[in-house]
Coordinates of C-alpha atoms and ligand atoms in Angstrom, one line a residue:
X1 CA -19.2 -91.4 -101.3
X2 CA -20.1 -95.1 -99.8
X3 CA -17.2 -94.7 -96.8
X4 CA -14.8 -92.5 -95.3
X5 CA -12.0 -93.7 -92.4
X6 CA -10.5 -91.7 -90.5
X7 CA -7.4 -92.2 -88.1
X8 CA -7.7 -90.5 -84.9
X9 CA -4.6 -89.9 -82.7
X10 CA -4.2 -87.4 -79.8
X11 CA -1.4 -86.8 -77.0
X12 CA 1.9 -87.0 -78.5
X13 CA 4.4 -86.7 -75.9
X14 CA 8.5 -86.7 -76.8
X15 CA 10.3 -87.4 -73.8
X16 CA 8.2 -89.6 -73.0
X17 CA 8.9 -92.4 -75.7
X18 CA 9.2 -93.4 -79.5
X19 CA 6.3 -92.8 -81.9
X20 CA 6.0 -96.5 -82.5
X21 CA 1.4 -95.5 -82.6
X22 CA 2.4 -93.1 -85.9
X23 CA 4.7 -95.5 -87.4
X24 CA 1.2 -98.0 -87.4
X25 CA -0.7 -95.3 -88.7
X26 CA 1.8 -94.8 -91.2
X27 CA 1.6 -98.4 -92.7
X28 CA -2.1 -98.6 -93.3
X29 CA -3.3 -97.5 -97.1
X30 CA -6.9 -97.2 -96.2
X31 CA -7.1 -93.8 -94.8
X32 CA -8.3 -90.8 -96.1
X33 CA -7.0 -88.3 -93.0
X34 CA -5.4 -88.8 -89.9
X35 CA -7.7 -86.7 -87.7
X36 CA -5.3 -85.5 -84.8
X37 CA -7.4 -84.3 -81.7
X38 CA -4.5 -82.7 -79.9
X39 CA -1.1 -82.5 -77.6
X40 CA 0.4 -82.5 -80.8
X41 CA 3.4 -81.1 -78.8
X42 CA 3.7 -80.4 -74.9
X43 CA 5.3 -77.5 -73.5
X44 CA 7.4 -79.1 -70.7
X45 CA 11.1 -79.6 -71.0
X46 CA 12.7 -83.0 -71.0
X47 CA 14.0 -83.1 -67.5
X48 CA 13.9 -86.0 -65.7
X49 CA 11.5 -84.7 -63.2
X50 CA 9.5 -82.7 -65.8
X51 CA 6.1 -84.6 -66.7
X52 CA 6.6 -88.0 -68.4
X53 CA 10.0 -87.6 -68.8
X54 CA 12.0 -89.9 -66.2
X55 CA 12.8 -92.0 -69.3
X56 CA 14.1 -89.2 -71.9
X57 CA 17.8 -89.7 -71.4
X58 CA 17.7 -93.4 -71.7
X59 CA 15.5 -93.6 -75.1
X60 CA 18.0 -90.6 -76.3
X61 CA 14.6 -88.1 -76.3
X62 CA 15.7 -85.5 -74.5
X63 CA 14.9 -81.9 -76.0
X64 CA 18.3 -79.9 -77.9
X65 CA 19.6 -77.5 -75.3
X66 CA 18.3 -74.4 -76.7
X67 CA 14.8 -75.6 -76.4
X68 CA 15.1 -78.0 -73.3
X69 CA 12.7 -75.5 -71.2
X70 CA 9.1 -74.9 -70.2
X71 CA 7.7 -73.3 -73.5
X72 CA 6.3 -70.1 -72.8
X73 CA 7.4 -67.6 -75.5
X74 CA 7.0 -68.3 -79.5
X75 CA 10.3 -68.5 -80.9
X76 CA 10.5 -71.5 -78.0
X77 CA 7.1 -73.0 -79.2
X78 CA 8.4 -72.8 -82.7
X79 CA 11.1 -74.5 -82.2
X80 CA 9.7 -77.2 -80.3
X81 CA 7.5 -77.9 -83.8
X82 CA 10.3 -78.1 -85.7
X83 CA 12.4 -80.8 -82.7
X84 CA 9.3 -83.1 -83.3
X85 CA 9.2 -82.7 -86.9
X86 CA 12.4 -84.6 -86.8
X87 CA 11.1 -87.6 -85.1
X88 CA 11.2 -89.9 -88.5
X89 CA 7.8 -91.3 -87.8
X90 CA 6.0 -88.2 -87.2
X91 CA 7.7 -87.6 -90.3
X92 CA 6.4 -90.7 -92.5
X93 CA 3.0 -90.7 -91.3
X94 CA 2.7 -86.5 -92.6
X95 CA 4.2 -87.9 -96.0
X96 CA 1.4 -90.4 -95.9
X97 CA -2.1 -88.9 -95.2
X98 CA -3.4 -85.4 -94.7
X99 CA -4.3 -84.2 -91.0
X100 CA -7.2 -82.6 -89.8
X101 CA -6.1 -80.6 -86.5
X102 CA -7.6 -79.5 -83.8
X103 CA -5.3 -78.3 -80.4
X104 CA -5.4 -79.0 -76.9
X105 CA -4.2 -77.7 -73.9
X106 CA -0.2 -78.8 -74.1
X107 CA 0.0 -76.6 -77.4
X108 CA -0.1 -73.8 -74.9
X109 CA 0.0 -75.0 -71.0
X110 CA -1.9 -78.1 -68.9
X111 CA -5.5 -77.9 -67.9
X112 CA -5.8 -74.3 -70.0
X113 CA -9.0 -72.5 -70.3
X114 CA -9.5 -68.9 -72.0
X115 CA -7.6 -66.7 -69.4
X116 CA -5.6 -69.1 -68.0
X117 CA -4.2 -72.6 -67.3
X118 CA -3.0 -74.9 -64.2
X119 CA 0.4 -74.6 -65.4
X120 CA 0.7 -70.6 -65.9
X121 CA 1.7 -68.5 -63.1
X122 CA 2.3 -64.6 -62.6
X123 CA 6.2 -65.3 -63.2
X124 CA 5.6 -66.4 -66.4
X125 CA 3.8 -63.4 -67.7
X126 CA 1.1 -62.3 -68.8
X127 CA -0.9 -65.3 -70.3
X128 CA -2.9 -63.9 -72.7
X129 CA 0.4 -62.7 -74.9
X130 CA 1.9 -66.2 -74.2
X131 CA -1.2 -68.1 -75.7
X132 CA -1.2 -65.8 -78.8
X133 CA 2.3 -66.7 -79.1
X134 CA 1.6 -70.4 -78.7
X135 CA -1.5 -70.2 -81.3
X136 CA 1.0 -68.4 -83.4
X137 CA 3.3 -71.1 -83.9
X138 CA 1.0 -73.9 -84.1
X139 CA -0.5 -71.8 -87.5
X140 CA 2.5 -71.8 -88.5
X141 CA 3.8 -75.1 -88.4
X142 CA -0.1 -77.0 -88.8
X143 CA -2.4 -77.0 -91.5
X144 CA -4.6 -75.1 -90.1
X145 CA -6.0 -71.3 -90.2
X146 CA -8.1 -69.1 -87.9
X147 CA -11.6 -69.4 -89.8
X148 CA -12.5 -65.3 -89.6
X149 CA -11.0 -62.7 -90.7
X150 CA -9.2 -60.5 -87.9
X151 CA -9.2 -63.1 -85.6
X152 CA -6.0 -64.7 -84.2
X153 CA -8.1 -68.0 -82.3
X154 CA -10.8 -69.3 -83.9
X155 CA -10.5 -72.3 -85.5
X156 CA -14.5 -74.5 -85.5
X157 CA -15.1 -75.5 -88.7
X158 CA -16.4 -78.3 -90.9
X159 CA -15.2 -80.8 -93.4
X160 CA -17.8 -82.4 -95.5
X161 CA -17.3 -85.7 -97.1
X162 CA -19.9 -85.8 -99.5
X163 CA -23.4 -87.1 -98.3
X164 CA -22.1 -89.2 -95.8
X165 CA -20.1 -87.5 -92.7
X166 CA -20.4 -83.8 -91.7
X167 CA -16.8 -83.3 -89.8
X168 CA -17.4 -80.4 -86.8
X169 CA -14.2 -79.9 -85.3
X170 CA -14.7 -78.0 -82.1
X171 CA -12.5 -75.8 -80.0
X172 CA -13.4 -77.2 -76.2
X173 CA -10.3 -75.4 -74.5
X174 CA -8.7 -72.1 -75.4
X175 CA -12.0 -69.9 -76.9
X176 CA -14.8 -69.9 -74.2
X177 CA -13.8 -72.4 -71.6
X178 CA -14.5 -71.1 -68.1
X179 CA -12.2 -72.6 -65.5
X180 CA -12.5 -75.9 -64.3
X181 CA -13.9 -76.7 -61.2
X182 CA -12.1 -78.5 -58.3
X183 CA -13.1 -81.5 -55.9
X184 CA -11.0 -79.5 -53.3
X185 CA -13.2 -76.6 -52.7
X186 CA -16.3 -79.0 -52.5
X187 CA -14.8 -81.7 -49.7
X188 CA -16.2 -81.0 -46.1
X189 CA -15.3 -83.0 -43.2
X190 CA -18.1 -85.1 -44.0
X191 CA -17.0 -85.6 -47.5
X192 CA -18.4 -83.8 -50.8
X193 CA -20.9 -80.9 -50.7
X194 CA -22.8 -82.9 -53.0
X195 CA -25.9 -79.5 -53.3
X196 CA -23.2 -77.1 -53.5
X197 CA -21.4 -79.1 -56.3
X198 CA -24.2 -79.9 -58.1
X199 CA -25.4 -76.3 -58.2
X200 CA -21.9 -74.8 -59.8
X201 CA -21.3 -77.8 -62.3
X202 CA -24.7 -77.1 -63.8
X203 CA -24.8 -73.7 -64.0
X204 CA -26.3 -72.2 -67.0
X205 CA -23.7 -69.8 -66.9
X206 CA -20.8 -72.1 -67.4
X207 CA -19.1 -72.1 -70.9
X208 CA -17.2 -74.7 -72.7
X209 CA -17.7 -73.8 -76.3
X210 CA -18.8 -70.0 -75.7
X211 CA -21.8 -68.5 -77.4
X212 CA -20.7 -67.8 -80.7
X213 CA -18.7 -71.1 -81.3
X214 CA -22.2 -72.8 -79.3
X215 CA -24.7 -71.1 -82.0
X216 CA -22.6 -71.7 -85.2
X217 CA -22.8 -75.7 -83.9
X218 CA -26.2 -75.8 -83.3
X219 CA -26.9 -73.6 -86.6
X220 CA -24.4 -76.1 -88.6
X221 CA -25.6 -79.6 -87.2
X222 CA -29.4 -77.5 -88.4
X223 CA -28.2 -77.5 -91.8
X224 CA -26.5 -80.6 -92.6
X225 CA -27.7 -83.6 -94.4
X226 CA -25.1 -85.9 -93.5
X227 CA -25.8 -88.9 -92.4
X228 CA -23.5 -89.0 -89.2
X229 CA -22.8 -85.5 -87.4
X230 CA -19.6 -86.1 -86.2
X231 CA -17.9 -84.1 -83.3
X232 CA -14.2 -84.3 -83.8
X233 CA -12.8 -82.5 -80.3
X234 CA -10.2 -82.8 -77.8
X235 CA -12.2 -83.9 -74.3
X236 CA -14.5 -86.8 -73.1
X237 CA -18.5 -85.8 -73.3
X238 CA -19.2 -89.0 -71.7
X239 CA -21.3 -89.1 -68.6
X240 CA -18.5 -90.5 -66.0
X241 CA -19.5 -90.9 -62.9
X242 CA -18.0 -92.6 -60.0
X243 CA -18.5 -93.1 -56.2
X244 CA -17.7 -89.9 -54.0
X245 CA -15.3 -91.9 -51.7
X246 CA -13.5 -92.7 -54.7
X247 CA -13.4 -89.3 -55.9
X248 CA -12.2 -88.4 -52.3
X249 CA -8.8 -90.1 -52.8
X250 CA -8.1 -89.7 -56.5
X251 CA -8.5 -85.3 -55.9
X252 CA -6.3 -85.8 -52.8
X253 CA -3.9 -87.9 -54.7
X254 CA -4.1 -90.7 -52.1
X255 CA -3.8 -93.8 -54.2
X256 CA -3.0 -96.2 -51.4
X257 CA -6.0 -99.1 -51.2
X258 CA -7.5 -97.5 -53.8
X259 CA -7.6 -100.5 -56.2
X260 CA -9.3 -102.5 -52.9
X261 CA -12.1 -100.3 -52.8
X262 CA -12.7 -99.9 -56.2
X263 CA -12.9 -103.8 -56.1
X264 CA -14.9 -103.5 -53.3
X265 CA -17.6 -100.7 -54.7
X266 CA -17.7 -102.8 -57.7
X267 CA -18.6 -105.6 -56.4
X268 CA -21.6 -103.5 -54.4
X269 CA -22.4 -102.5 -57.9
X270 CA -22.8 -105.8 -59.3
X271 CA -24.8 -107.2 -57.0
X272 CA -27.3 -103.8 -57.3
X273 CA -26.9 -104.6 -61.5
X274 CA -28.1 -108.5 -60.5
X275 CA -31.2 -107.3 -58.3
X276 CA -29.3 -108.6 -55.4
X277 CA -30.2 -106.4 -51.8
X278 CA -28.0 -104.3 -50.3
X279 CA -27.9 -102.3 -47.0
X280 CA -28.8 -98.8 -46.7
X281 CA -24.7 -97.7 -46.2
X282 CA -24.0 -100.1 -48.7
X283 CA -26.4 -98.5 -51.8
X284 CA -25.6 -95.2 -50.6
X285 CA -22.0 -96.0 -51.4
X286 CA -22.2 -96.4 -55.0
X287 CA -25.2 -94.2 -55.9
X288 CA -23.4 -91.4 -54.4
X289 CA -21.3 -90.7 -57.4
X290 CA -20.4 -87.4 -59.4
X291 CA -17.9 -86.9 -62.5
X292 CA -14.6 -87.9 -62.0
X293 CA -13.1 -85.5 -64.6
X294 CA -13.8 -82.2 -64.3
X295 CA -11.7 -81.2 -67.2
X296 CA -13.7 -82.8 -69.4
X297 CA -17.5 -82.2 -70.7
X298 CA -18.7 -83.9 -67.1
X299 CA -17.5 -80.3 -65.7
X300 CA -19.2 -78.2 -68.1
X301 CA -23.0 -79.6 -68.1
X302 CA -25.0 -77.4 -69.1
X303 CA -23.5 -76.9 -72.5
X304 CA -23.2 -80.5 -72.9
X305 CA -27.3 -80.7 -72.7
X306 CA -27.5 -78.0 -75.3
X307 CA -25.2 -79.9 -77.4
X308 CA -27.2 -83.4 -76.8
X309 CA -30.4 -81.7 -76.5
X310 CA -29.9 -79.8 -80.1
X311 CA -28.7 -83.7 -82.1
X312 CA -31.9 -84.9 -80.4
X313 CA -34.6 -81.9 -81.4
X314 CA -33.1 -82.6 -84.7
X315 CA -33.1 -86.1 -85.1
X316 CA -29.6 -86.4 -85.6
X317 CA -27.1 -89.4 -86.1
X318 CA -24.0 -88.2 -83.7
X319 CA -21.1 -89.6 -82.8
X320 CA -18.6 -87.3 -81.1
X321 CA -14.3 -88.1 -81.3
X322 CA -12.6 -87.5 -78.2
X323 CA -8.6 -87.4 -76.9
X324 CA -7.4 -86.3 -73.7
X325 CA -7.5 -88.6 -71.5
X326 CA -4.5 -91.2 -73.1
X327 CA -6.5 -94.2 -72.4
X328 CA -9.8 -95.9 -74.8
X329 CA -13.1 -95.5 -74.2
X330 CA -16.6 -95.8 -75.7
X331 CA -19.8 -94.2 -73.9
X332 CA -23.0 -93.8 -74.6
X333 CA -24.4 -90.2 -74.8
X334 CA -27.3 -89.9 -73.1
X335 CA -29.1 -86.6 -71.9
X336 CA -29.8 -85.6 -68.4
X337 CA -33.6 -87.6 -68.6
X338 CA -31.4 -90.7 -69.9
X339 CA -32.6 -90.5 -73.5
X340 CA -30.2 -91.8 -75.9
X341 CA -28.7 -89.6 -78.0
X342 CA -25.3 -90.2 -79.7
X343 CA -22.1 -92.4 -79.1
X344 CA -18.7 -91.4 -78.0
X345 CA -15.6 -93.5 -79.7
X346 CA -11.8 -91.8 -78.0
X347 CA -8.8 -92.7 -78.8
X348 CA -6.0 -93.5 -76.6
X349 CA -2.3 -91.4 -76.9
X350 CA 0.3 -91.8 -78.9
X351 CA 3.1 -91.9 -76.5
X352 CA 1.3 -89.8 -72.7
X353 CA 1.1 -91.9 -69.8
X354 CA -2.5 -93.1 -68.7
X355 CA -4.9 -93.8 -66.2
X356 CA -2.8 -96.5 -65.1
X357 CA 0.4 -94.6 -64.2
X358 CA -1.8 -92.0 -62.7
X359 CA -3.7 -94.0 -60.3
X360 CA -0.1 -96.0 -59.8
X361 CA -1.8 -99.4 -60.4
X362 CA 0.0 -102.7 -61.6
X363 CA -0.3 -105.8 -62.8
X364 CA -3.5 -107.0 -61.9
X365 CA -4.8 -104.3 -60.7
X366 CA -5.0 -102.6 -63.9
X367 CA -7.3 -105.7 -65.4
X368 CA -9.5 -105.3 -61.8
X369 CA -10.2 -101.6 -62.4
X370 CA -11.2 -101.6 -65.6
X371 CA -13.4 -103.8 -64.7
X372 CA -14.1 -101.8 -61.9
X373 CA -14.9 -98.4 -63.7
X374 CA -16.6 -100.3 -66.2
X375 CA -18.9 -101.4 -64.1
X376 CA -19.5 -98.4 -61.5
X377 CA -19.5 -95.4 -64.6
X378 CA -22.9 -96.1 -66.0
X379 CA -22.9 -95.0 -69.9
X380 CA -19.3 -96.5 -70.4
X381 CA -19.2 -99.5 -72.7
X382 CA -15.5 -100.1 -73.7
X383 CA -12.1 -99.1 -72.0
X384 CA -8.5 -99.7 -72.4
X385 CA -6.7 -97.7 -69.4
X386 CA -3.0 -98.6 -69.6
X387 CA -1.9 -98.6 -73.7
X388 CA -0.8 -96.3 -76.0
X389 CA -2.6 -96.7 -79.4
X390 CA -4.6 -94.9 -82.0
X391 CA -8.8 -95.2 -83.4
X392 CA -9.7 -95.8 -87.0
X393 CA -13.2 -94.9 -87.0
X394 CA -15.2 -95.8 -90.4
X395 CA -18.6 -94.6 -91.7
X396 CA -20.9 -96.0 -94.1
X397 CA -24.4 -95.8 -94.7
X398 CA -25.2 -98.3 -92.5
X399 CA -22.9 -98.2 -89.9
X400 CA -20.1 -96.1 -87.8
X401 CA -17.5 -98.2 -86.4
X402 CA -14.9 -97.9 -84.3
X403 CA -11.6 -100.2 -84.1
X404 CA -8.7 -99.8 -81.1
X405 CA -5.1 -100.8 -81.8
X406 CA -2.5 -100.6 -79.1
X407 CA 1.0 -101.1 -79.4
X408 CA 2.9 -103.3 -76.4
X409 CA 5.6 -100.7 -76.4
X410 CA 6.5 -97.4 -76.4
X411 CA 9.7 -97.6 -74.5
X412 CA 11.9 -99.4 -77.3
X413 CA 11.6 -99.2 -81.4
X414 CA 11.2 -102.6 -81.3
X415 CA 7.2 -102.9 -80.6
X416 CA 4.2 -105.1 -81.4
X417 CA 0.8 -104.5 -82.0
X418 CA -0.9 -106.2 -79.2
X419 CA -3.9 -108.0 -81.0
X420 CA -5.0 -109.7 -77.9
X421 CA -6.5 -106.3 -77.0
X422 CA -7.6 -105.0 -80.1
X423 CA -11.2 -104.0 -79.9
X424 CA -14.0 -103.0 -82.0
X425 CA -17.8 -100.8 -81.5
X426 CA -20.3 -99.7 -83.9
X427 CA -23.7 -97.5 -83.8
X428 CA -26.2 -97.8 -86.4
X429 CA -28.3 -94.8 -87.5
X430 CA -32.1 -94.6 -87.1
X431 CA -33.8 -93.2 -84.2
X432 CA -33.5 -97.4 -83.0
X433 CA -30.1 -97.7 -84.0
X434 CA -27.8 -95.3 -81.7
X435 CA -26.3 -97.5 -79.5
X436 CA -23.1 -99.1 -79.3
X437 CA -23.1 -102.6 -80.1
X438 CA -20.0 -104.9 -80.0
X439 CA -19.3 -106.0 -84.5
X440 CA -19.1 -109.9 -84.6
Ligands
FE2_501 FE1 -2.4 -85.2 -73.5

């Protein structure tokens, strides 16, 4: 096998526009699978105050009646399968290619872990039966199966295309995940309880994976002679860290001057980057910085190490496949002693709302903080924080690249691809090769 390409999509949302990101998908003849990374569905309903969904009723994406509710029992999670199903494109692109599936949290509820999620309360039941139910319907209507015998959950495998890739998909959310942490229970009237914080993120105790799903990675990235070990999973393992006092106002939701002094701690930043001086209030600014996403592998440390810690005892040419987050990113992996491990290539959504909705930036300011983030999140090398798009990610013995497309629309069927911001990173294997570099 001399090169396998993948599509990667992730984060689907109905209401909240047209498919026009599967439709692209759908035209190219040089795939061999879609890999989706998932929010194939989302369980809200299509009211106009639901998530994402102010727009439903005017692009005629509202959810049928029967199934216009919060999903929460499976003849309702069916259903909603079978609503997007119709959508034409969804439709084209399954005629098309084959998937590779993993879920997310939407195919049961927001921000789940293993015994719960942010959007689950006590009225809704009792959420372990509702996310059997959920896992029911998405075996039913994906091609995908638990991988024992007896169990009704797990689902880490691996897909091996010949020599070349090793394919680990990984379940990050509904098998072992502990809960996530929260910035709120770490702000003091002085700001964050930065010992405290540090302490409970890095616990050795804190899962992601769990043990057994942990071991069988470590055991199968031991026995593999790929080339590239490739992590296909839902969440960013990037190292993302930004300043405290910016992290301060995103967990209180206080978005107001928030592009200002990301301009402003930027600019701090640059001048440390260029060797310039700066005061004593002013370095202590930037370089006090945690993870901004503590839903992500940033919240779950420890495991991450093991992870990065296990590709680099072994020697091992990684690149990891994230979704999540709706926007584009590349990061390099390094470990906790800044060794150089692997690269991270994630995709932005299909149709979710991103970065730049939630931090309720426009116009300029969405150019000004990527540049921004770029700058101030160390091992981040590429970011697209405002489109909707999809990843084709291809691997050959000398290279693993990937290539960003975003369309300019999701709001009408009539769309472009917006080649202005098309973008493109490989790694190269080798010890010396595994850092991102921009392709000619
Ligand atoms: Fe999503």
């Amino acid at each position: 096998m001399d090169s396998v390409r993948l599509a990667v999509v992730s984060c689907a949302n109905y209401p909240a526009g047209y498919f026009n990101v599967y439709r692209e998908v759908s035209k190219r003849e040089d795939l061999d699978v879609v890999v989706n990374l998932g929010d194939y569905i989302y369980e809200y309903s299509s009211a106009a105050d639901s998530y994402a969904a102010a727009d439903a009723a005017t692009l005629n994406r509202t959810f049928p009646a029967d199934n216009d509710l919060e999903l929460i029992r499976l003849k309702d999670y069916r259903r909603r399968y079978g609503i997007y199903r119709d959508d034409a494109d969804l439709q084209t692109l399954h005629s098309k290619v084959p998937f590779i599936v993993v879920w997310d949290d939407h195919e049961v509820a927001n921000d789940a872990w293993e015994n719960g999620a942010a959007n689950h309360n006590t009225g809704e039941g009792d959420y372990g039966t509702r996310k059997l139910e959920a896992l029911q319907a998405y075996f039913e209507w994906m091609p995908i199966r638990p991988v024992f015998e007896g169990s009704d959950e797990a689902i880490f495998r691996t897909f091996r295309f010949g020599n070349l890739v090793d394919l680990h998909m990984l379940d990050t959310r509904h098998m072992g995940r502990d809960e996530q942490l929260d910035y709120l229970d770490y702000f003091t009237a002085t700001g964050l309880d930065q010992a405290r914080f540090t302490a409970d993120v890095g616990s050795t105790n804190r899962t992601l994976l769990g043990a057994e799903q942990l071991l069988w990675l470590r055991a199968s990235l031991g026995y593999s002679t790929a080339t590239w070990q490739v992590l296909g999973q839902q969440i960013l393992m990037g190292r993302m860290n930004l300043p405290a006092e910016l992290l301060v106002k995103i967990a209180t939701e206080d978005f107001d001057g928030l592009p200002a002094m990301l301009g402003e701690l930027a600019q701090l930043k640059g001048i440390q980057l260029a060797g310039g001086t700066l005061t004593q209030e002013e370095s202590a600014r930037i370089n006090t910085a945690a993870p901004y996403n503590l839903d992500a592998w940033d919240g779950y440390q420890y495991e991450r190490e093991v992870v990065l810690g296990t590709a680099k005892q072994l020697n091992k040419n990684l690149v990891v496949l994230a979704g999540d987050t709706h926007n584009a990113w590349a990061n390099n992996l390094k470990d906790k002693d800044g060794h150089q491990i692997g690269v991270e290539f994630a995709t932005a959504s299909v149709s979710s709302p991103g970065l730049e909705e939630y931090l309720e930036l426009q116009g300029d300011q969405i150019a000004g903080a990527e540049q921004g983030i770029g700058l101030l999140a160390d091992d981040l090398d590429y970011l697209n924080i405002n489109q909707r798009g999809y990843m084709v990610v291809t691997f050959t013995a000398e290279e693993a690249r990937a290539d960003w497309y975003f369309v300019d629309t999701v709001k009408s069927r009539d769309y472009a691809i917006d080649t202005a911001r098309s973008a493109s990173r490989s790694v190269r294997p080798g010890a010396d090769g595994r850092y991102l570099e921009t392709p000619a």
